[in-house]
Amino acid sequence: MGKGLTTLLLSCVLFSLCASSFAQTCKSYTFSSNKVFTSCQDLPVLNAFLHWSYDQSTNKVDIAYRHTGTSTSRWTAWAINPTGSGMVGAQALVAYQNSSSVMRVYTSPVSGYGISTLIEGDLSFAVSNLSATFANSEMTIFATLTLPSGTTVNQVWQEGPLSGDSPISHDTASSSANMKSVGSLNFLEQQTGGGGGAPTPTLQPTTPSTGGGVAPWRPRLNVTIFIGLIVSIMISSKF
């Protein structure tokens, strides 16, 4: 009986280890187009990742924003907010697949909280090489940005449903992930090469104009695995 319990616990531990090893991170990702970025970041909510390469000589940054686990019935967006830390004032890149199965990607300066403001328009800084893809439940926005000033920016990322070919409002509950998808990003951090992205920099918390703040991202020990190992060792030592 004791040996059976030990075996069961060890199996659970091994399963947890395997599941953790397959968890997606930006560092392990390879773009199908063979694009390579010098840095990346696992964003803390909405199953999102940001990859970038910053050129100090031109103050331009190539970015790829990836939203995983999504569908063709939803839109996705990533933005820089030069004037604040929330939605209002955000300079957004928006993408979705329309009813003709064609990707639509455009820029949108967000002037208010109503989703009707997510309309196409020029941003306060230059954007080039704008494109988007959808494959394997993953939507990716590519762009080259000329940063307005400095290398530290407030970023906002979002996703929500479509009504026909138009984005409609995302979840606005104060506890929802959509209300926590903000942070401060320094494009100079982790400027080292390799693969689809370099070691993940820390996401600094900010307090958005509405909703809660974002806790800083930190690598965390899988508590379940740790406890399972300890219990297994204790039980094994008795039999």
PDB file of C-alpha atoms in Angstrom:
ATOM      1  CA  MET A   1       0.000   0.000   0.000  1.00  0.00           C
ATOM      2  CA  GLY A   2       2.848   2.338   0.970  1.00  0.00           C
ATOM      3  CA  LYS A   3       4.802   1.586  -2.183  1.00  0.00           C
ATOM      4  CA  GLY A   4       1.705   2.193  -4.287  1.00  0.00           C
ATOM      5  CA  LEU A   5       1.205   5.618  -2.725  1.00  0.00           C
ATOM      6  CA  THR A   6       4.852   6.469  -3.256  1.00  0.00           C
ATOM      7  CA  THR A   7       4.625   5.478  -6.903  1.00  0.00           C
ATOM      8  CA  LEU A   8       1.497   7.560  -7.356  1.00  0.00           C
ATOM      9  CA  LEU A   9       3.087  10.634  -5.814  1.00  0.00           C
ATOM     10  CA  LEU A  10       6.242  10.253  -7.880  1.00  0.00           C
ATOM     11  CA  SER A  11       4.118   9.925 -11.015  1.00  0.00           C
ATOM     12  CA  CYS A  12       2.305  13.169 -10.155  1.00  0.00           C
ATOM     13  CA  VAL A  13       5.627  14.912  -9.635  1.00  0.00           C
ATOM     14  CA  LEU A  14       6.996  13.671 -12.946  1.00  0.00           C
ATOM     15  CA  PHE A  15       3.797  14.746 -14.727  1.00  0.00           C
ATOM     16  CA  SER A  16       4.057  18.232 -13.213  1.00  0.00           C
ATOM     17  CA  LEU A  17       7.688  18.496 -14.270  1.00  0.00           C
ATOM     18  CA  CYS A  18       6.838  17.487 -17.826  1.00  0.00           C
ATOM     19  CA  ALA A  19       3.914  19.915 -17.992  1.00  0.00           C
ATOM     20  CA  SER A  20       6.114  22.740 -16.733  1.00  0.00           C
ATOM     21  CA  SER A  21       8.819  21.963 -19.258  1.00  0.00           C
ATOM     22  CA  PHE A  22       6.306  22.372 -22.085  1.00  0.00           C
ATOM     23  CA  ALA A  23       4.945  25.706 -20.809  1.00  0.00           C
ATOM     24  CA  GLN A  24       5.530  28.269 -23.522  1.00  0.00           C
ATOM     25  CA  THR A  25       7.916  31.156 -22.913  1.00  0.00           C
ATOM     26  CA  CYS A  26       9.170  33.830 -25.284  1.00  0.00           C
ATOM     27  CA  LYS A  27      12.752  32.538 -25.006  1.00  0.00           C
ATOM     28  CA  SER A  28      11.869  29.140 -26.445  1.00  0.00           C
ATOM     29  CA  TYR A  29       9.804  30.473 -29.346  1.00  0.00           C
ATOM     30  CA  THR A  30      10.983  30.343 -32.973  1.00  0.00           C
ATOM     31  CA  PHE A  31       9.188  32.379 -35.616  1.00  0.00           C
ATOM     32  CA  SER A  32       8.179  30.473 -38.736  1.00  0.00           C
ATOM     33  CA  SER A  33       9.399  33.401 -40.835  1.00  0.00           C
ATOM     34  CA  ASN A  34      12.878  32.984 -39.308  1.00  0.00           C
ATOM     35  CA  LYS A  35      12.666  36.432 -37.762  1.00  0.00           C
ATOM     36  CA  VAL A  36      15.071  36.898 -34.858  1.00  0.00           C
ATOM     37  CA  PHE A  37      14.676  39.432 -32.051  1.00  0.00           C
ATOM     38  CA  THR A  38      17.298  40.394 -29.491  1.00  0.00           C
ATOM     39  CA  SER A  39      14.963  40.591 -26.486  1.00  0.00           C
ATOM     40  CA  CYS A  40      11.602  39.331 -25.327  1.00  0.00           C
ATOM     41  CA  GLN A  41       9.180  39.431 -22.453  1.00  0.00           C
ATOM     42  CA  ASP A  42       6.533  37.057 -21.108  1.00  0.00           C
ATOM     43  CA  LEU A  43       3.635  39.376 -20.326  1.00  0.00           C
ATOM     44  CA  PRO A  44       1.836  38.458 -17.077  1.00  0.00           C
ATOM     45  CA  VAL A  45      -1.767  38.285 -18.348  1.00  0.00           C
ATOM     46  CA  LEU A  46      -3.773  37.486 -21.504  1.00  0.00           C
ATOM     47  CA  ASN A  47      -1.381  34.772 -22.757  1.00  0.00           C
ATOM     48  CA  ALA A  48       0.799  37.374 -24.450  1.00  0.00           C
ATOM     49  CA  PHE A  49       4.459  37.799 -25.365  1.00  0.00           C
ATOM     50  CA  LEU A  50       6.492  40.710 -26.708  1.00  0.00           C
ATOM     51  CA  HIS A  51       9.647  40.331 -28.816  1.00  0.00           C
ATOM     52  CA  TRP A  52      11.788  43.264 -29.941  1.00  0.00           C
ATOM     53  CA  SER A  53      15.086  44.512 -31.380  1.00  0.00           C
ATOM     54  CA  TYR A  54      16.115  48.083 -30.588  1.00  0.00           C
ATOM     55  CA  ASP A  55      18.477  50.167 -32.748  1.00  0.00           C
ATOM     56  CA  GLN A  56      20.018  52.931 -30.633  1.00  0.00           C
ATOM     57  CA  SER A  57      21.440  54.746 -33.658  1.00  0.00           C
ATOM     58  CA  THR A  58      17.980  55.363 -35.154  1.00  0.00           C
ATOM     59  CA  ASN A  59      15.807  55.099 -32.011  1.00  0.00           C
ATOM     60  CA  LYS A  60      13.712  52.532 -33.869  1.00  0.00           C
ATOM     61  CA  VAL A  61      12.442  49.241 -32.505  1.00  0.00           C
ATOM     62  CA  ASP A  62      11.184  46.201 -34.407  1.00  0.00           C
ATOM     63  CA  ILE A  63       8.485  44.435 -32.410  1.00  0.00           C
ATOM     64  CA  ALA A  64       6.433  41.278 -32.595  1.00  0.00           C
ATOM     65  CA  TYR A  65       3.490  41.056 -30.231  1.00  0.00           C
ATOM     66  CA  ARG A  66       2.088  37.532 -29.883  1.00  0.00           C
ATOM     67  CA  HIS A  67      -1.288  36.617 -28.396  1.00  0.00           C
ATOM     68  CA  THR A  68      -1.724  32.870 -27.959  1.00  0.00           C
ATOM     69  CA  GLY A  69      -4.864  30.831 -27.338  1.00  0.00           C
ATOM     70  CA  THR A  70      -7.080  33.171 -29.351  1.00  0.00           C
ATOM     71  CA  SER A  71      -9.460  32.709 -32.280  1.00  0.00           C
ATOM     72  CA  THR A  72     -10.727  34.388 -35.440  1.00  0.00           C
ATOM     73  CA  SER A  73     -13.703  35.730 -33.498  1.00  0.00           C
ATOM     74  CA  ARG A  74     -11.483  37.992 -31.391  1.00  0.00           C
ATOM     75  CA  TRP A  75      -9.292  41.061 -31.901  1.00  0.00           C
ATOM     76  CA  THR A  76      -5.911  41.745 -30.332  1.00  0.00           C
ATOM     77  CA  ALA A  77      -3.933  44.926 -29.731  1.00  0.00           C
ATOM     78  CA  TRP A  78      -0.662  46.217 -28.313  1.00  0.00           C
ATOM     79  CA  ALA A  79       0.084  49.862 -27.586  1.00  0.00           C
ATOM     80  CA  ILE A  80       2.498  52.427 -26.217  1.00  0.00           C
ATOM     81  CA  ASN A  81       1.025  55.207 -24.114  1.00  0.00           C
ATOM     82  CA  PRO A  82       3.300  58.282 -24.254  1.00  0.00           C
ATOM     83  CA  THR A  83       1.131  60.322 -21.876  1.00  0.00           C
ATOM     84  CA  GLY A  84      -0.166  57.883 -19.255  1.00  0.00           C
ATOM     85  CA  SER A  85      -0.267  54.309 -18.028  1.00  0.00           C
ATOM     86  CA  GLY A  86      -3.739  53.193 -19.096  1.00  0.00           C
ATOM     87  CA  MET A  87      -5.972  53.003 -22.119  1.00  0.00           C
ATOM     88  CA  VAL A  88      -6.661  56.695 -22.725  1.00  0.00           C
ATOM     89  CA  GLY A  89      -3.854  58.146 -24.815  1.00  0.00           C
ATOM     90  CA  ALA A  90      -2.573  54.733 -25.928  1.00  0.00           C
ATOM     91  CA  GLN A  91      -1.141  54.547 -29.448  1.00  0.00           C
ATOM     92  CA  ALA A  92      -2.322  51.119 -30.531  1.00  0.00           C
ATOM     93  CA  LEU A  93      -1.612  48.461 -33.128  1.00  0.00           C
ATOM     94  CA  VAL A  94      -4.836  46.491 -33.715  1.00  0.00           C
ATOM     95  CA  ALA A  95      -5.336  43.221 -35.593  1.00  0.00           C
ATOM     96  CA  TYR A  96      -8.047  40.675 -36.317  1.00  0.00           C
ATOM     97  CA  GLN A  97      -9.135  38.304 -39.082  1.00  0.00           C
ATOM     98  CA  ASN A  98     -12.176  39.596 -40.939  1.00  0.00           C
ATOM     99  CA  SER A  99     -15.147  37.657 -42.278  1.00  0.00           C
ATOM    100  CA  SER A 100     -13.293  37.113 -45.564  1.00  0.00           C
ATOM    101  CA  SER A 101     -10.497  35.331 -43.657  1.00  0.00           C
ATOM    102  CA  VAL A 102      -8.130  38.213 -44.402  1.00  0.00           C
ATOM    103  CA  MET A 103      -5.989  39.718 -41.660  1.00  0.00           C
ATOM    104  CA  ARG A 104      -6.759  43.363 -40.928  1.00  0.00           C
ATOM    105  CA  VAL A 105      -4.101  45.342 -39.071  1.00  0.00           C
ATOM    106  CA  TYR A 106      -4.065  49.080 -38.470  1.00  0.00           C
ATOM    107  CA  THR A 107      -3.011  51.852 -36.085  1.00  0.00           C
ATOM    108  CA  SER A 108      -5.454  53.464 -33.684  1.00  0.00           C
ATOM    109  CA  PRO A 109      -4.940  56.426 -31.322  1.00  0.00           C
ATOM    110  CA  VAL A 110      -7.184  55.723 -28.324  1.00  0.00           C
ATOM    111  CA  SER A 111      -8.881  58.873 -27.076  1.00  0.00           C
ATOM    112  CA  GLY A 112     -11.408  57.407 -24.625  1.00  0.00           C
ATOM    113  CA  TYR A 113     -12.732  54.320 -22.884  1.00  0.00           C
ATOM    114  CA  GLY A 114     -15.487  53.521 -25.390  1.00  0.00           C
ATOM    115  CA  ILE A 115     -14.575  50.735 -27.809  1.00  0.00           C
ATOM    116  CA  SER A 116     -15.971  52.933 -30.591  1.00  0.00           C
ATOM    117  CA  THR A 117     -12.767  54.952 -30.248  1.00  0.00           C
ATOM    118  CA  LEU A 118     -10.723  51.967 -31.485  1.00  0.00           C
ATOM    119  CA  ILE A 119     -10.857  53.316 -35.020  1.00  0.00           C
ATOM    120  CA  GLU A 120      -8.107  53.646 -37.582  1.00  0.00           C
ATOM    121  CA  GLY A 121      -5.905  56.730 -37.415  1.00  0.00           C
ATOM    122  CA  ASP A 122      -2.321  57.958 -37.378  1.00  0.00           C
ATOM    123  CA  LEU A 123      -0.286  57.579 -34.209  1.00  0.00           C
ATOM    124  CA  SER A 124       1.823  60.237 -32.519  1.00  0.00           C
ATOM    125  CA  PHE A 125       4.989  58.443 -33.703  1.00  0.00           C
ATOM    126  CA  ALA A 126       5.988  56.815 -36.980  1.00  0.00           C
ATOM    127  CA  VAL A 127       5.022  53.188 -37.688  1.00  0.00           C
ATOM    128  CA  SER A 128       6.250  51.113 -40.632  1.00  0.00           C
ATOM    129  CA  ASN A 129       6.382  47.460 -41.733  1.00  0.00           C
ATOM    130  CA  LEU A 130       2.992  46.836 -40.110  1.00  0.00           C
ATOM    131  CA  SER A 131       1.597  43.335 -40.640  1.00  0.00           C
ATOM    132  CA  ALA A 132      -0.211  40.570 -38.773  1.00  0.00           C
ATOM    133  CA  THR A 133      -0.617  36.806 -38.940  1.00  0.00           C
ATOM    134  CA  PHE A 134      -2.957  34.210 -37.492  1.00  0.00           C
ATOM    135  CA  ALA A 135      -2.047  30.534 -37.229  1.00  0.00           C
ATOM    136  CA  ASN A 136      -2.478  27.749 -34.690  1.00  0.00           C
ATOM    137  CA  SER A 137      -4.688  29.905 -32.427  1.00  0.00           C
ATOM    138  CA  GLU A 138      -1.979  32.563 -32.255  1.00  0.00           C
ATOM    139  CA  MET A 139      -2.241  36.144 -33.519  1.00  0.00           C
ATOM    140  CA  THR A 140       0.967  38.118 -34.064  1.00  0.00           C
ATOM    141  CA  ILE A 141       1.448  41.790 -34.875  1.00  0.00           C
ATOM    142  CA  PHE A 142       4.725  42.936 -36.464  1.00  0.00           C
ATOM    143  CA  ALA A 143       5.817  46.556 -36.754  1.00  0.00           C
ATOM    144  CA  THR A 144       8.739  48.977 -36.713  1.00  0.00           C
ATOM    145  CA  LEU A 145       8.272  51.933 -34.371  1.00  0.00           C
ATOM    146  CA  THR A 146      10.194  55.186 -34.125  1.00  0.00           C
ATOM    147  CA  LEU A 147      10.122  55.842 -30.393  1.00  0.00           C
ATOM    148  CA  PRO A 148       8.748  59.263 -29.422  1.00  0.00           C
ATOM    149  CA  SER A 149      11.384  59.875 -26.713  1.00  0.00           C
ATOM    150  CA  GLY A 150      13.628  57.751 -24.559  1.00  0.00           C
ATOM    151  CA  THR A 151      13.643  53.973 -24.353  1.00  0.00           C
ATOM    152  CA  THR A 152      11.326  53.426 -21.373  1.00  0.00           C
ATOM    153  CA  VAL A 153       7.651  53.339 -22.310  1.00  0.00           C
ATOM    154  CA  ASN A 154       4.270  52.507 -20.817  1.00  0.00           C
ATOM    155  CA  GLN A 155       2.796  49.554 -22.674  1.00  0.00           C
ATOM    156  CA  VAL A 156      -0.795  48.327 -22.851  1.00  0.00           C
ATOM    157  CA  TRP A 157      -2.007  45.083 -24.433  1.00  0.00           C
ATOM    158  CA  GLN A 158      -5.596  43.997 -24.975  1.00  0.00           C
ATOM    159  CA  GLU A 159      -7.937  41.514 -26.611  1.00  0.00           C
ATOM    160  CA  GLY A 160     -11.676  41.241 -27.031  1.00  0.00           C
ATOM    161  CA  PRO A 161     -14.541  39.905 -29.137  1.00  0.00           C
ATOM    162  CA  LEU A 162     -15.642  40.910 -32.619  1.00  0.00           C
ATOM    163  CA  SER A 163     -19.113  41.787 -33.819  1.00  0.00           C
ATOM    164  CA  GLY A 164     -18.991  41.063 -37.519  1.00  0.00           C
ATOM    165  CA  ASP A 165     -15.849  42.865 -38.677  1.00  0.00           C
ATOM    166  CA  SER A 166     -15.764  45.360 -35.809  1.00  0.00           C
ATOM    167  CA  PRO A 167     -14.029  45.127 -32.415  1.00  0.00           C
ATOM    168  CA  ILE A 168     -16.355  45.421 -29.431  1.00  0.00           C
ATOM    169  CA  SER A 169     -15.597  45.998 -25.769  1.00  0.00           C
ATOM    170  CA  HIS A 170     -13.414  43.638 -23.772  1.00  0.00           C
ATOM    171  CA  ASP A 171     -14.131  42.553 -20.194  1.00  0.00           C
ATOM    172  CA  THR A 172     -14.144  45.657 -17.970  1.00  0.00           C
ATOM    173  CA  ALA A 173     -14.599  44.007 -14.561  1.00  0.00           C
ATOM    174  CA  SER A 174     -12.036  45.431 -12.171  1.00  0.00           C
ATOM    175  CA  SER A 175     -10.675  41.953 -11.421  1.00  0.00           C
ATOM    176  CA  SER A 176     -10.374  40.907 -15.071  1.00  0.00           C
ATOM    177  CA  ALA A 177      -7.064  40.326 -16.825  1.00  0.00           C
ATOM    178  CA  ASN A 178      -7.984  43.052 -19.327  1.00  0.00           C
ATOM    179  CA  MET A 179      -7.824  45.633 -16.547  1.00  0.00           C
ATOM    180  CA  LYS A 180      -4.357  44.480 -15.496  1.00  0.00           C
ATOM    181  CA  SER A 181      -2.659  44.420 -18.892  1.00  0.00           C
ATOM    182  CA  VAL A 182      -0.354  47.413 -18.452  1.00  0.00           C
ATOM    183  CA  GLY A 183       3.310  47.804 -17.579  1.00  0.00           C
ATOM    184  CA  SER A 184       6.523  49.773 -17.966  1.00  0.00           C
ATOM    185  CA  LEU A 185       9.062  48.517 -20.503  1.00  0.00           C
ATOM    186  CA  ASN A 186      12.674  49.529 -21.137  1.00  0.00           C
ATOM    187  CA  PHE A 187      13.730  48.595 -24.674  1.00  0.00           C
ATOM    188  CA  LEU A 188      17.399  48.722 -23.663  1.00  0.00           C
ATOM    189  CA  GLU A 189      17.050  45.836 -21.224  1.00  0.00           C
ATOM    190  CA  GLN A 190      18.508  42.467 -22.153  1.00  0.00           C
ATOM    191  CA  GLN A 191      19.965  43.559 -25.479  1.00  0.00           C
ATOM    192  CA  THR A 192      21.644  40.240 -26.230  1.00  0.00           C
ATOM    193  CA  GLY A 193      21.131  37.986 -29.221  1.00  0.00           C
ATOM    194  CA  GLY A 194      20.043  34.408 -29.678  1.00  0.00           C
ATOM    195  CA  GLY A 195      17.016  32.513 -31.003  1.00  0.00           C
ATOM    196  CA  GLY A 196      13.603  34.118 -30.985  1.00  0.00           C
ATOM    197  CA  GLY A 197      14.432  36.223 -27.959  1.00  0.00           C
ATOM    198  CA  ALA A 198      16.893  36.802 -25.136  1.00  0.00           C
ATOM    199  CA  PRO A 199      16.458  36.275 -21.374  1.00  0.00           C
ATOM    200  CA  THR A 200      13.232  37.813 -20.190  1.00  0.00           C
ATOM    201  CA  PRO A 201      13.546  41.216 -18.513  1.00  0.00           C
ATOM    202  CA  THR A 202      11.536  42.230 -15.484  1.00  0.00           C
ATOM    203  CA  LEU A 203       8.145  43.784 -16.095  1.00  0.00           C
ATOM    204  CA  GLN A 204       7.888  46.760 -13.768  1.00  0.00           C
ATOM    205  CA  PRO A 205       4.492  47.389 -12.143  1.00  0.00           C
ATOM    206  CA  THR A 206       2.475  50.481 -12.938  1.00  0.00           C
ATOM    207  CA  THR A 207      -0.844  51.738 -11.678  1.00  0.00           C
ATOM    208  CA  PRO A 208      -3.309  52.261 -14.542  1.00  0.00           C
ATOM    209  CA  SER A 209      -5.694  55.192 -14.581  1.00  0.00           C
ATOM    210  CA  THR A 210      -8.523  52.751 -13.840  1.00  0.00           C
ATOM    211  CA  GLY A 211      -8.424  49.235 -12.490  1.00  0.00           C
ATOM    212  CA  GLY A 212      -5.670  47.553 -10.508  1.00  0.00           C
ATOM    213  CA  GLY A 213      -1.920  47.618 -10.912  1.00  0.00           C
ATOM    214  CA  VAL A 214       0.284  44.875 -12.269  1.00  0.00           C
ATOM    215  CA  ALA A 215       2.559  42.871 -10.049  1.00  0.00           C
ATOM    216  CA  PRO A 216       6.128  42.541 -11.329  1.00  0.00           C
ATOM    217  CA  TRP A 217       6.906  39.331 -13.180  1.00  0.00           C
ATOM    218  CA  ARG A 218       9.318  37.026 -11.364  1.00  0.00           C
ATOM    219  CA  PRO A 219      10.373  33.432 -11.998  1.00  0.00           C
ATOM    220  CA  ARG A 220       8.468  31.354  -9.426  1.00  0.00           C
ATOM    221  CA  LEU A 221       9.138  27.893  -8.004  1.00  0.00           C
ATOM    222  CA  ASN A 222       6.423  25.393  -8.786  1.00  0.00           C
ATOM    223  CA  VAL A 223       5.151  24.807  -5.233  1.00  0.00           C
ATOM    224  CA  THR A 224       3.234  21.692  -6.213  1.00  0.00           C
ATOM    225  CA  ILE A 225       6.374  20.010  -7.511  1.00  0.00           C
ATOM    226  CA  PHE A 226       8.369  21.006  -4.431  1.00  0.00           C
ATOM    227  CA  ILE A 227       5.790  19.689  -1.948  1.00  0.00           C
ATOM    228  CA  GLY A 228       5.323  16.515  -3.979  1.00  0.00           C
ATOM    229  CA  LEU A 229       9.050  15.785  -3.905  1.00  0.00           C
ATOM    230  CA  ILE A 230       9.291  16.341  -0.148  1.00  0.00           C
ATOM    231  CA  VAL A 231       6.287  14.115   0.595  1.00  0.00           C
ATOM    232  CA  SER A 232       7.580  11.398  -1.725  1.00  0.00           C
ATOM    233  CA  ILE A 233      10.997  11.394  -0.044  1.00  0.00           C
ATOM    234  CA  MET A 234       9.440  11.263   3.429  1.00  0.00           C
ATOM    235  CA  ILE A 235       7.161   8.352   2.515  1.00  0.00           C
ATOM    236  CA  SER A 236       9.894   6.460   0.665  1.00  0.00           C
ATOM    237  CA  SER A 237      12.185   6.686   3.682  1.00  0.00           C
ATOM    238  CA  LYS A 238       9.641   4.734   5.770  1.00  0.00           C
ATOM    239  CA  PHE A 239       9.313   1.774   3.399  1.00  0.00           C
TER     240      PHE A 239
END
